mmCIF file with all atom_site columns, C-alpha atoms in Angstrom:
data_model
loop_
_atom_site.group_PDB
_atom_site.id
_atom_site.type_symbol
_atom_site.label_atom_id
_atom_site.label_alt_id
_atom_site.label_comp_id
_atom_site.label_asym_id
_atom_site.label_entity_id
_atom_site.label_seq_id
_atom_site.pdbx_PDB_ins_code
_atom_site.Cartn_x
_atom_site.Cartn_y
_atom_site.Cartn_z
_atom_site.occupancy
_atom_site.B_iso_or_equiv
_atom_site.pdbx_formal_charge
_atom_site.auth_seq_id
_atom_site.auth_comp_id
_atom_site.auth_asym_id
_atom_site.auth_atom_id
_atom_site.pdbx_PDB_model_num
ATOM 1   C CA . MET A 1 1   ? 0.000   0.000   0.000  1.00 47.00 ? 1437 MET A CA 1
ATOM 2   C CA . ALA A 1 2   ? 1.457   3.337   -1.044 1.00 50.00 ? 1438 ALA A CA 1
ATOM 3   C CA . ARG A 1 3   ? 1.623   6.077   1.547  1.00 50.00 ? 1439 ARG A CA 1
ATOM 4   C CA . PRO A 1 4   ? 0.504   9.483   0.262  1.00 49.00 ? 1440 PRO A CA 1
ATOM 5   C CA . ARG A 1 5   ? 3.107   12.221  0.097  1.00 49.00 ? 1441 ARG A CA 1
ATOM 6   C CA . SER A 1 6   ? 3.115   14.215  3.331  1.00 49.00 ? 1442 SER A CA 1
ATOM 7   C CA . ASP A 1 7   ? 2.510   17.480  1.472  1.00 47.00 ? 1443 ASP A CA 1
ATOM 8   C CA . SER A 1 8   ? -0.619  15.997  -0.123 1.00 48.00 ? 1444 SER A CA 1
ATOM 9   C CA . ILE A 1 9   ? -2.334  14.994  3.128  1.00 51.00 ? 1445 ILE A CA 1
ATOM 10  C CA . ASP A 1 10  ? -5.234  17.330  3.656  1.00 48.00 ? 1446 ASP A CA 1
ATOM 11  C CA . VAL A 1 11  ? -6.700  17.588  7.143  1.00 42.00 ? 1447 VAL A CA 1
ATOM 12  C CA . ALA A 1 12  ? -10.141 17.295  5.552  1.00 76.00 ? 1448 ALA A CA 1
ATOM 13  C CA . THR A 1 13  ? -9.340  14.045  3.698  1.00 90.00 ? 1449 THR A CA 1
ATOM 14  C CA . PRO A 1 14  ? -10.784 11.680  6.345  1.00 93.00 ? 1450 PRO A CA 1
ATOM 15  C CA . GLU A 1 15  ? -13.936 13.807  6.432  1.00 93.00 ? 1451 GLU A CA 1
ATOM 16  C CA . ARG A 1 16  ? -14.265 13.692  2.626  1.00 95.00 ? 1452 ARG A CA 1
ATOM 17  C CA . VAL A 1 17  ? -13.737 9.932   2.694  1.00 97.00 ? 1453 VAL A CA 1
ATOM 18  C CA . LEU A 1 18  ? -16.437 9.437   5.343  1.00 96.00 ? 1454 LEU A CA 1
ATOM 19  C CA . VAL A 1 19  ? -18.935 11.575  3.418  1.00 94.00 ? 1455 VAL A CA 1
ATOM 20  C CA . ALA A 1 20  ? -18.200 9.725   0.170  1.00 96.00 ? 1456 ALA A CA 1
ATOM 21  C CA . ALA A 1 21  ? -18.305 6.338   1.897  1.00 96.00 ? 1457 ALA A CA 1
ATOM 22  C CA . ARG A 1 22  ? -21.693 7.051   3.460  1.00 93.00 ? 1458 ARG A CA 1
ATOM 23  C CA . GLN A 1 23  ? -23.033 7.841   -0.005 1.00 93.00 ? 1459 GLN A CA 1
ATOM 24  C CA . VAL A 1 24  ? -21.540 4.772   -1.706 1.00 95.00 ? 1460 VAL A CA 1
ATOM 25  C CA . PHE A 1 25  ? -22.411 2.364   1.116  1.00 93.00 ? 1461 PHE A CA 1
ATOM 26  C CA . GLY A 1 26  ? -25.940 3.782   1.161  1.00 88.00 ? 1462 GLY A CA 1
ATOM 27  C CA . ASP A 1 27  ? -26.310 3.368   -2.597 1.00 89.00 ? 1463 ASP A CA 1
ATOM 28  C CA . HIS A 1 28  ? -24.689 -0.067  -2.965 1.00 89.00 ? 1464 HIS A CA 1
ATOM 29  C CA . GLY A 1 29  ? -24.508 -1.703  0.473  1.00 85.00 ? 1465 GLY A CA 1
ATOM 30  C CA . PHE A 1 30  ? -21.383 -2.973  2.159  1.00 88.00 ? 1466 PHE A CA 1
ATOM 31  C CA . GLU A 1 31  ? -20.787 -5.964  -0.110 1.00 87.00 ? 1467 GLU A CA 1
ATOM 32  C CA . ARG A 1 32  ? -21.151 -4.169  -3.457 1.00 90.00 ? 1468 ARG A CA 1
ATOM 33  C CA . ALA A 1 33  ? -19.507 -0.889  -2.483 1.00 94.00 ? 1469 ALA A CA 1
ATOM 34  C CA . ARG A 1 34  ? -16.058 -0.445  -4.031 1.00 97.00 ? 1470 ARG A CA 1
ATOM 35  C CA . LEU A 1 35  ? -13.222 1.413   -2.333 1.00 97.00 ? 1471 LEU A CA 1
ATOM 36  C CA . ALA A 1 36  ? -12.148 2.792   -5.711 1.00 97.00 ? 1472 ALA A CA 1
ATOM 37  C CA . ASP A 1 37  ? -15.576 4.428   -6.118 1.00 97.00 ? 1473 ASP A CA 1
ATOM 38  C CA . ILE A 1 38  ? -15.386 5.907   -2.626 1.00 97.00 ? 1474 ILE A CA 1
ATOM 39  C CA . ALA A 1 39  ? -11.892 7.262   -3.276 1.00 97.00 ? 1475 ALA A CA 1
ATOM 40  C CA . ARG A 1 40  ? -12.968 8.770   -6.598 1.00 96.00 ? 1476 ARG A CA 1
ATOM 41  C CA . LEU A 1 41  ? -15.994 10.461  -4.986 1.00 96.00 ? 1477 LEU A CA 1
ATOM 42  C CA . ALA A 1 42  ? -13.741 11.804  -2.212 1.00 95.00 ? 1478 ALA A CA 1
ATOM 43  C CA . GLY A 1 43  ? -11.338 13.195  -4.814 1.00 94.00 ? 1479 GLY A CA 1
ATOM 44  C CA . ILE A 1 44  ? -8.410  10.983  -3.822 1.00 95.00 ? 1480 ILE A CA 1
ATOM 45  C CA . ARG A 1 45  ? -6.755  7.781   -4.986 1.00 94.00 ? 1481 ARG A CA 1
ATOM 46  C CA . ARG A 1 46  ? -7.431  4.383   -3.430 1.00 94.00 ? 1482 ARG A CA 1
ATOM 47  C CA . PRO A 1 47  ? -3.987  4.201   -1.719 1.00 94.00 ? 1483 PRO A CA 1
ATOM 48  C CA . SER A 1 48  ? -4.750  7.503   0.012  1.00 93.00 ? 1484 SER A CA 1
ATOM 49  C CA . LEU A 1 49  ? -8.072  6.141   1.217  1.00 95.00 ? 1485 LEU A CA 1
ATOM 50  C CA . LEU A 1 50  ? -6.308  3.052   2.598  1.00 95.00 ? 1486 LEU A CA 1
ATOM 51  C CA . TYR A 1 51  ? -3.848  5.294   4.413  1.00 94.00 ? 1487 TYR A CA 1
ATOM 52  C CA . HIS A 1 52  ? -6.734  6.749   6.434  1.00 95.00 ? 1488 HIS A CA 1
ATOM 53  C CA . PHE A 1 53  ? -8.913  3.610   6.619  1.00 96.00 ? 1489 PHE A CA 1
ATOM 54  C CA . PRO A 1 54  ? -6.857  0.426   6.156  1.00 97.00 ? 1490 PRO A CA 1
ATOM 55  C CA . THR A 1 55  ? -9.790  -1.866  5.273  1.00 96.00 ? 1491 THR A CA 1
ATOM 56  C CA . LYS A 1 56  ? -13.270 -1.647  3.855  1.00 95.00 ? 1492 LYS A CA 1
ATOM 57  C CA . GLU A 1 57  ? -14.581 -2.993  7.169  1.00 93.00 ? 1493 GLU A CA 1
ATOM 58  C CA . ALA A 1 58  ? -12.783 -0.245  9.109  1.00 95.00 ? 1494 ALA A CA 1
ATOM 59  C CA . LEU A 1 59  ? -14.234 2.415   6.822  1.00 96.00 ? 1495 LEU A CA 1
ATOM 60  C CA . TYR A 1 60  ? -17.734 0.977   7.064  1.00 93.00 ? 1496 TYR A CA 1
ATOM 61  C CA . ALA A 1 61  ? -17.468 0.746   10.840 1.00 90.00 ? 1497 ALA A CA 1
ATOM 62  C CA . ALA A 1 62  ? -16.394 4.406   10.985 1.00 93.00 ? 1498 ALA A CA 1
ATOM 63  C CA . VAL A 1 63  ? -19.344 5.466   8.805  1.00 92.00 ? 1499 VAL A CA 1
ATOM 64  C CA . VAL A 1 64  ? -21.886 3.491   10.843 1.00 88.00 ? 1500 VAL A CA 1
ATOM 65  C CA . GLU A 1 65  ? -20.411 4.567   14.185 1.00 87.00 ? 1501 GLU A CA 1
ATOM 66  C CA . ARG A 1 66  ? -20.483 8.187   13.077 1.00 89.00 ? 1502 ARG A CA 1
ATOM 67  C CA . THR A 1 67  ? -24.084 7.920   11.877 1.00 87.00 ? 1503 THR A CA 1
ATOM 68  C CA . PHE A 1 68  ? -25.285 6.467   15.161 1.00 85.00 ? 1504 PHE A CA 1
ATOM 69  C CA . ALA A 1 69  ? -23.098 8.712   17.296 1.00 86.00 ? 1505 ALA A CA 1
ATOM 70  C CA . ARG A 1 70  ? -24.785 11.687  15.614 1.00 87.00 ? 1506 ARG A CA 1
ATOM 71  C CA . LEU A 1 71  ? -28.221 10.132  16.118 1.00 86.00 ? 1507 LEU A CA 1
ATOM 72  C CA . GLY A 1 72  ? -27.375 9.199   19.718 1.00 86.00 ? 1508 GLY A CA 1
ATOM 73  C CA . ALA A 1 73  ? -26.226 12.750  20.471 1.00 88.00 ? 1509 ALA A CA 1
ATOM 74  C CA . MET A 1 74  ? -29.447 14.148  19.016 1.00 88.00 ? 1510 MET A CA 1
ATOM 75  C CA . LEU A 1 75  ? -31.521 11.744  21.136 1.00 87.00 ? 1511 LEU A CA 1
ATOM 76  C CA . ALA A 1 76  ? -29.537 12.614  24.270 1.00 87.00 ? 1512 ALA A CA 1
ATOM 77  C CA . ASP A 1 77  ? -30.144 16.315  23.591 1.00 87.00 ? 1513 ASP A CA 1
ATOM 78  C CA . ALA A 1 78  ? -33.865 15.625  23.115 1.00 86.00 ? 1514 ALA A CA 1
ATOM 79  C CA . MET A 1 79  ? -34.038 13.705  26.393 1.00 85.00 ? 1515 MET A CA 1
ATOM 80  C CA . GLY A 1 80  ? -32.563 16.748  28.114 1.00 86.00 ? 1516 GLY A CA 1
ATOM 81  C CA . VAL A 1 81  ? -34.984 19.289  26.630 1.00 85.00 ? 1517 VAL A CA 1
ATOM 82  C CA . GLY A 1 82  ? -36.826 21.328  29.234 1.00 86.00 ? 1518 GLY A CA 1
ATOM 83  C CA . GLY A 1 83  ? -40.402 20.424  29.990 1.00 88.00 ? 1519 GLY A CA 1
ATOM 84  C CA . GLY A 1 84  ? -42.082 17.171  30.773 1.00 92.00 ? 1520 GLY A CA 1
ATOM 85  C CA . PHE A 1 85  ? -41.994 13.737  29.219 1.00 94.00 ? 1521 PHE A CA 1
ATOM 86  C CA . GLU A 1 86  ? -44.220 14.663  26.273 1.00 94.00 ? 1522 GLU A CA 1
ATOM 87  C CA . ALA A 1 87  ? -42.034 17.651  25.310 1.00 94.00 ? 1523 ALA A CA 1
ATOM 88  C CA . ARG A 1 88  ? -38.925 15.476  25.354 1.00 93.00 ? 1524 ARG A CA 1
ATOM 89  C CA . LEU A 1 89  ? -40.658 12.691  23.427 1.00 95.00 ? 1525 LEU A CA 1
ATOM 90  C CA . GLU A 1 90  ? -41.728 15.253  20.837 1.00 95.00 ? 1526 GLU A CA 1
ATOM 91  C CA . ALA A 1 91  ? -38.135 16.507  20.532 1.00 93.00 ? 1527 ALA A CA 1
ATOM 92  C CA . MET A 1 92  ? -36.994 12.915  19.966 1.00 93.00 ? 1528 MET A CA 1
ATOM 93  C CA . ALA A 1 93  ? -39.600 12.158  17.279 1.00 95.00 ? 1529 ALA A CA 1
ATOM 94  C CA . ARG A 1 94  ? -38.970 15.404  15.426 1.00 94.00 ? 1530 ARG A CA 1
ATOM 95  C CA . GLY A 1 95  ? -35.215 14.966  15.809 1.00 93.00 ? 1531 GLY A CA 1
ATOM 96  C CA . VAL A 1 96  ? -35.217 11.491  14.255 1.00 93.00 ? 1532 VAL A CA 1
ATOM 97  C CA . ALA A 1 97  ? -37.327 12.770  11.353 1.00 93.00 ? 1533 ALA A CA 1
ATOM 98  C CA . ARG A 1 98  ? -34.979 15.718  10.789 1.00 92.00 ? 1534 ARG A CA 1
ATOM 99  C CA . ALA A 1 99  ? -31.796 13.649  11.186 1.00 91.00 ? 1535 ALA A CA 1
ATOM 100 C CA . PHE A 1 100 ? -32.687 11.244  8.399  1.00 92.00 ? 1536 PHE A CA 1
ATOM 101 C CA . ALA A 1 101 ? -34.197 13.987  6.207  1.00 92.00 ? 1537 ALA A CA 1
ATOM 102 C CA . GLU A 1 102 ? -30.936 15.949  6.450  1.00 90.00 ? 1538 GLU A CA 1
ATOM 103 C CA . GLU A 1 103 ? -28.811 12.849  5.768  1.00 89.00 ? 1539 GLU A CA 1
ATOM 104 C CA . PRO A 1 104 ? -30.890 10.514  3.553  1.00 90.00 ? 1540 PRO A CA 1
ATOM 105 C CA . ALA A 1 105 ? -27.764 8.459   2.766  1.00 89.00 ? 1541 ALA A CA 1
ATOM 106 C CA . ASP A 1 106 ? -27.877 7.337   6.409  1.00 89.00 ? 1542 ASP A CA 1
ATOM 107 C CA . ALA A 1 107 ? -31.424 6.049   5.916  1.00 91.00 ? 1543 ALA A CA 1
ATOM 108 C CA . ARG A 1 108 ? -30.399 4.191   2.747  1.00 90.00 ? 1544 ARG A CA 1
ATOM 109 C CA . LEU A 1 109 ? -27.441 2.655   4.565  1.00 86.00 ? 1545 LEU A CA 1
ATOM 110 C CA . VAL A 1 110 ? -29.614 1.364   7.420  1.00 85.00 ? 1546 VAL A CA 1
ATOM 111 C CA . VAL A 1 111 ? -32.396 0.013   5.189  1.00 88.00 ? 1547 VAL A CA 1
ATOM 112 C CA . ARG A 1 112 ? -29.973 -1.610  2.752  1.00 83.00 ? 1548 ARG A CA 1
ATOM 113 C CA . GLU A 1 113 ? -28.188 -3.487  5.526  1.00 79.00 ? 1549 GLU A CA 1
ATOM 114 C CA . LEU A 1 114 ? -31.484 -4.615  7.052  1.00 82.00 ? 1550 LEU A CA 1
ATOM 115 C CA . MET A 1 115 ? -32.314 -6.192  3.679  1.00 84.00 ? 1551 MET A CA 1
ATOM 116 C CA . GLU A 1 116 ? -28.915 -7.891  3.173  1.00 78.00 ? 1552 GLU A CA 1
ATOM 117 C CA . PRO A 1 117 ? -28.892 -10.849 5.601  1.00 79.00 ? 1553 PRO A CA 1
ATOM 118 C CA . ASP A 1 118 ? -25.405 -12.090 4.660  1.00 76.00 ? 1554 ASP A CA 1
ATOM 119 C CA . SER A 1 119 ? -23.619 -8.738  4.640  1.00 72.00 ? 1555 SER A CA 1
ATOM 120 C CA . LEU A 1 120 ? -20.582 -8.290  6.871  1.00 72.00 ? 1556 LEU A CA 1
ATOM 121 C CA . GLY A 1 121 ? -21.868 -4.787  7.466  1.00 71.00 ? 1557 GLY A CA 1
ATOM 122 C CA . ARG A 1 122 ? -24.997 -6.116  9.138  1.00 78.00 ? 1558 ARG A CA 1
ATOM 123 C CA . ALA A 1 123 ? -23.095 -7.132  12.289 1.00 80.00 ? 1559 ALA A CA 1
ATOM 124 C CA . ILE A 1 124 ? -21.520 -3.684  12.553 1.00 79.00 ? 1560 ILE A CA 1
ATOM 125 C CA . LEU A 1 125 ? -24.882 -2.015  12.035 1.00 77.00 ? 1561 LEU A CA 1
ATOM 126 C CA . LEU A 1 126 ? -26.585 -4.186  14.648 1.00 81.00 ? 1562 LEU A CA 1
ATOM 127 C CA . ALA A 1 127 ? -23.802 -3.514  17.143 1.00 84.00 ? 1563 ALA A CA 1
ATOM 128 C CA . GLU A 1 128 ? -24.643 0.194   16.853 1.00 83.00 ? 1564 GLU A CA 1
ATOM 129 C CA . VAL A 1 129 ? -28.448 0.041   16.493 1.00 86.00 ? 1565 VAL A CA 1
ATOM 130 C CA . VAL A 1 130 ? -29.408 -2.357  19.285 1.00 90.00 ? 1566 VAL A CA 1
ATOM 131 C CA . PRO A 1 131 ? -27.797 -0.387  22.159 1.00 91.00 ? 1567 PRO A CA 1
ATOM 132 C CA . LEU A 1 132 ? -29.311 2.850   20.841 1.00 89.00 ? 1568 LEU A CA 1
ATOM 133 C CA . LEU A 1 133 ? -32.751 1.232   20.582 1.00 92.00 ? 1569 LEU A CA 1
ATOM 134 C CA . ASP A 1 134 ? -32.372 -0.306  24.048 1.00 94.00 ? 1570 ASP A CA 1
ATOM 135 C CA . GLY A 1 135 ? -31.569 3.123   25.475 1.00 93.00 ? 1571 GLY A CA 1
ATOM 136 C CA . VAL A 1 136 ? -34.568 4.797   23.850 1.00 94.00 ? 1572 VAL A CA 1
ATOM 137 C CA . VAL A 1 137 ? -36.994 2.055   24.935 1.00 95.00 ? 1573 VAL A CA 1
ATOM 138 C CA . THR A 1 138 ? -35.671 2.097   28.513 1.00 95.00 ? 1574 THR A CA 1
ATOM 139 C CA . TRP A 1 139 ? -35.911 5.890   28.653 1.00 94.00 ? 1575 TRP A CA 1
ATOM 140 C CA . ILE A 1 140 ? -39.509 5.876   27.387 1.00 95.00 ? 1576 ILE A CA 1
ATOM 141 C CA . GLU A 1 141 ? -40.467 3.143   29.877 1.00 95.00 ? 1577 GLU A CA 1
ATOM 142 C CA . ASP A 1 142 ? -38.799 4.952   32.782 1.00 94.00 ? 1578 ASP A CA 1
ATOM 143 C CA . GLN A 1 143 ? -40.037 8.430   31.943 1.00 93.00 ? 1579 GLN A CA 1
ATOM 144 C CA . GLY A 1 144 ? -43.423 7.688   30.370 1.00 94.00 ? 1580 GLY A CA 1
ATOM 145 C CA . GLY A 1 145 ? -45.052 5.836   33.231 1.00 91.00 ? 1581 GLY A CA 1
ATOM 146 C CA . SER A 1 146 ? -48.815 6.235   33.256 1.00 93.00 ? 1582 SER A CA 1
ATOM 147 C CA . ALA A 1 147 ? -48.700 8.620   30.269 1.00 94.00 ? 1583 ALA A CA 1
ATOM 148 C CA . LEU A 1 148 ? -48.041 5.641   27.976 1.00 96.00 ? 1584 LEU A CA 1
ATOM 149 C CA . ARG A 1 149 ? -50.855 3.717   26.362 1.00 94.00 ? 1585 ARG A CA 1
ATOM 150 C CA . PRO A 1 150 ? -51.468 0.579   28.476 1.00 93.00 ? 1586 PRO A CA 1
ATOM 151 C CA . GLY A 1 151 ? -50.271 -2.783  27.141 1.00 93.00 ? 1587 GLY A CA 1
ATOM 152 C CA . LEU A 1 152 ? -47.858 -1.311  24.597 1.00 93.00 ? 1588 LEU A CA 1
ATOM 153 C CA . GLN A 1 153 ? -45.256 -3.478  22.942 1.00 96.00 ? 1589 GLN A CA 1
ATOM 154 C CA . LEU A 1 154 ? -42.938 -0.500  23.269 1.00 96.00 ? 1590 LEU A CA 1
ATOM 155 C CA . ARG A 1 155 ? -39.985 -1.800  21.261 1.00 96.00 ? 1591 ARG A CA 1
ATOM 156 C CA . GLY A 1 156 ? -42.268 -2.612  18.323 1.00 96.00 ? 1592 GLY A CA 1
ATOM 157 C CA . VAL A 1 157 ? -43.914 0.812   18.480 1.00 96.00 ? 1593 VAL A CA 1
ATOM 158 C CA . VAL A 1 158 ? -40.547 2.593   18.502 1.00 95.00 ? 1594 VAL A CA 1
ATOM 159 C CA . MET A 1 159 ? -39.419 0.491   15.532 1.00 95.00 ? 1595 MET A CA 1
ATOM 160 C CA . GLN A 1 160 ? -42.665 1.289   13.711 1.00 96.00 ? 1596 GLN A CA 1
ATOM 161 C CA . ILE A 1 161 ? -42.034 5.024   14.107 1.00 95.00 ? 1597 ILE A CA 1
ATOM 162 C CA . VAL A 1 162 ? -38.388 4.755   13.053 1.00 94.00 ? 1598 VAL A CA 1
ATOM 163 C CA . SER A 1 163 ? -39.235 2.418   10.153 1.00 94.00 ? 1599 SER A CA 1
ATOM 164 C CA . ASP A 1 164 ? -41.762 4.926   8.844  1.00 95.00 ? 1600 ASP A CA 1
ATOM 165 C CA . VAL A 1 165 ? -39.115 7.670   8.908  1.00 95.00 ? 1601 VAL A CA 1
ATOM 166 C CA . LEU A 1 166 ? -36.542 5.418   7.207  1.00 94.00 ? 1602 LEU A CA 1
ATOM 167 C CA . LEU A 1 167 ? -38.939 4.334   4.461  1.00 95.00 ? 1603 LEU A CA 1
ATOM 168 C CA . GLN A 1 168 ? -39.978 7.913   3.738  1.00 95.00 ? 1604 GLN A CA 1
ATOM 169 C CA . ASN A 1 169 ? -36.332 8.830   3.262  1.00 93.00 ? 1605 ASN A CA 1
ATOM 170 C CA . VAL A 1 170 ? -35.477 5.928   0.939  1.00 93.00 ? 1606 VAL A CA 1
ATOM 171 C CA . ALA A 1 171 ? -38.652 6.060   -1.187 1.00 93.00 ? 1607 ALA A CA 1
ATOM 172 C CA . GLY A 1 172 ? -37.256 8.638   -3.615 1.00 88.00 ? 1608 GLY A CA 1
ATOM 173 C CA . GLU A 1 173 ? -39.868 9.888   -6.063 1.00 93.00 ? 1609 GLU A CA 1
ATOM 174 C CA . LEU A 1 174 ? -42.513 7.643   -4.476 1.00 94.00 ? 1610 LEU A CA 1
ATOM 175 C CA . ARG A 1 175 ? -42.329 9.460   -1.146 1.00 92.00 ? 1611 ARG A CA 1
ATOM 176 C CA . ASP A 1 176 ? -44.621 12.384  -1.901 1.00 94.00 ? 1612 ASP A CA 1
ATOM 177 C CA . PRO A 1 177 ? -47.383 10.317  -3.581 1.00 96.00 ? 1613 PRO A CA 1
ATOM 178 C CA . LEU A 1 178 ? -47.313 7.781   -0.720 1.00 95.00 ? 1614 LEU A CA 1
ATOM 179 C CA . TRP A 1 179 ? -46.687 9.951   2.355  1.00 92.00 ? 1615 TRP A CA 1
ATOM 180 C CA . GLY A 1 180 ? -46.710 13.563  1.209  1.00 91.00 ? 1616 GLY A CA 1
ATOM 181 C CA . ALA A 1 181 ? -43.771 15.862  1.819  1.00 89.00 ? 1617 ALA A CA 1
ATOM 182 C CA . LEU A 1 182 ? -41.394 15.055  4.678  1.00 86.00 ? 1618 LEU A CA 1
ATOM 183 C CA . ASP A 1 183 ? -42.922 16.510  7.810  1.00 90.00 ? 1619 ASP A CA 1
ATOM 184 C CA . PRO A 1 184 ? -41.572 16.226  11.377 1.00 91.00 ? 1620 PRO A CA 1
ATOM 185 C CA . ASP A 1 185 ? -45.044 17.311  12.575 1.00 93.00 ? 1621 ASP A CA 1
ATOM 186 C CA . ARG A 1 186 ? -46.526 14.148  11.066 1.00 94.00 ? 1622 ARG A CA 1
ATOM 187 C CA . THR A 1 187 ? -43.821 12.005  12.668 1.00 95.00 ? 1623 THR A CA 1
ATOM 188 C CA . TRP A 1 188 ? -44.616 13.537  16.050 1.00 96.00 ? 1624 TRP A CA 1
ATOM 189 C CA . ALA A 1 189 ? -48.370 13.097  15.510 1.00 95.00 ? 1625 ALA A CA 1
ATOM 190 C CA . THR A 1 190 ? -47.793 9.421   14.678 1.00 95.00 ? 1626 THR A CA 1
ATOM 191 C CA . ALA A 1 191 ? -45.543 8.896   17.702 1.00 96.00 ? 1627 ALA A CA 1
ATOM 192 C CA . ARG A 1 192 ? -48.017 10.643  20.001 1.00 96.00 ? 1628 ARG A CA 1
ATOM 193 C CA . ALA A 1 193 ? -50.958 8.590   18.686 1.00 95.00 ? 1629 ALA A CA 1
ATOM 194 C CA . LEU A 1 194 ? -49.091 5.288   18.999 1.00 95.00 ? 1630 LEU A CA 1
ATOM 195 C CA . LEU A 1 195 ? -47.442 5.914   22.359 1.00 96.00 ? 1631 LEU A CA 1
ATOM 196 C CA . LEU A 1 196 ? -49.813 8.189   24.237 1.00 94.00 ? 1632 LEU A CA 1
ATOM 197 C CA . GLY A 1 197 ? -53.198 7.454   22.668 1.00 70.00 ? 1633 GLY A CA 1
#
């Protein structure tokens, strides 16, 4: 593997690689994504990409970890919003809708890996998603108390809300005819109806 010349290393190169990788992994999935395509999209050569991320698995892990770190930070901020449980739940629902609307490649990446049962990327994705989901479900259970609809299968309801947001963001030109324009208000209304009744 060739090391890039020291005068050609740009501080922003890892950032460009991560942005390009998110796009390519989202479009093609882990298995079909090519490092050469990621490097080209980032404006570098493949050896330069390998200097920053030595394997495809390492690059994918960095992309997925970054995606869920960003989502986790947004959820943590929402949980800390002033007001009661409902205000914080609203901030979470709207935040998830906005996060995937602002970064639709993240939604494509998640959905693609959920559909690819034999992908190496699936294990990485699940290692990031399950703890985040566990945290959200536990928080809702702990904070919601009697405000929650009785008898809820909470994990399933949370996944239904998130799945709706993901599908809206991967539907492309079918989104508006099926759902209408992206709308965090609608996501919150759905979450409120499912969780609070």
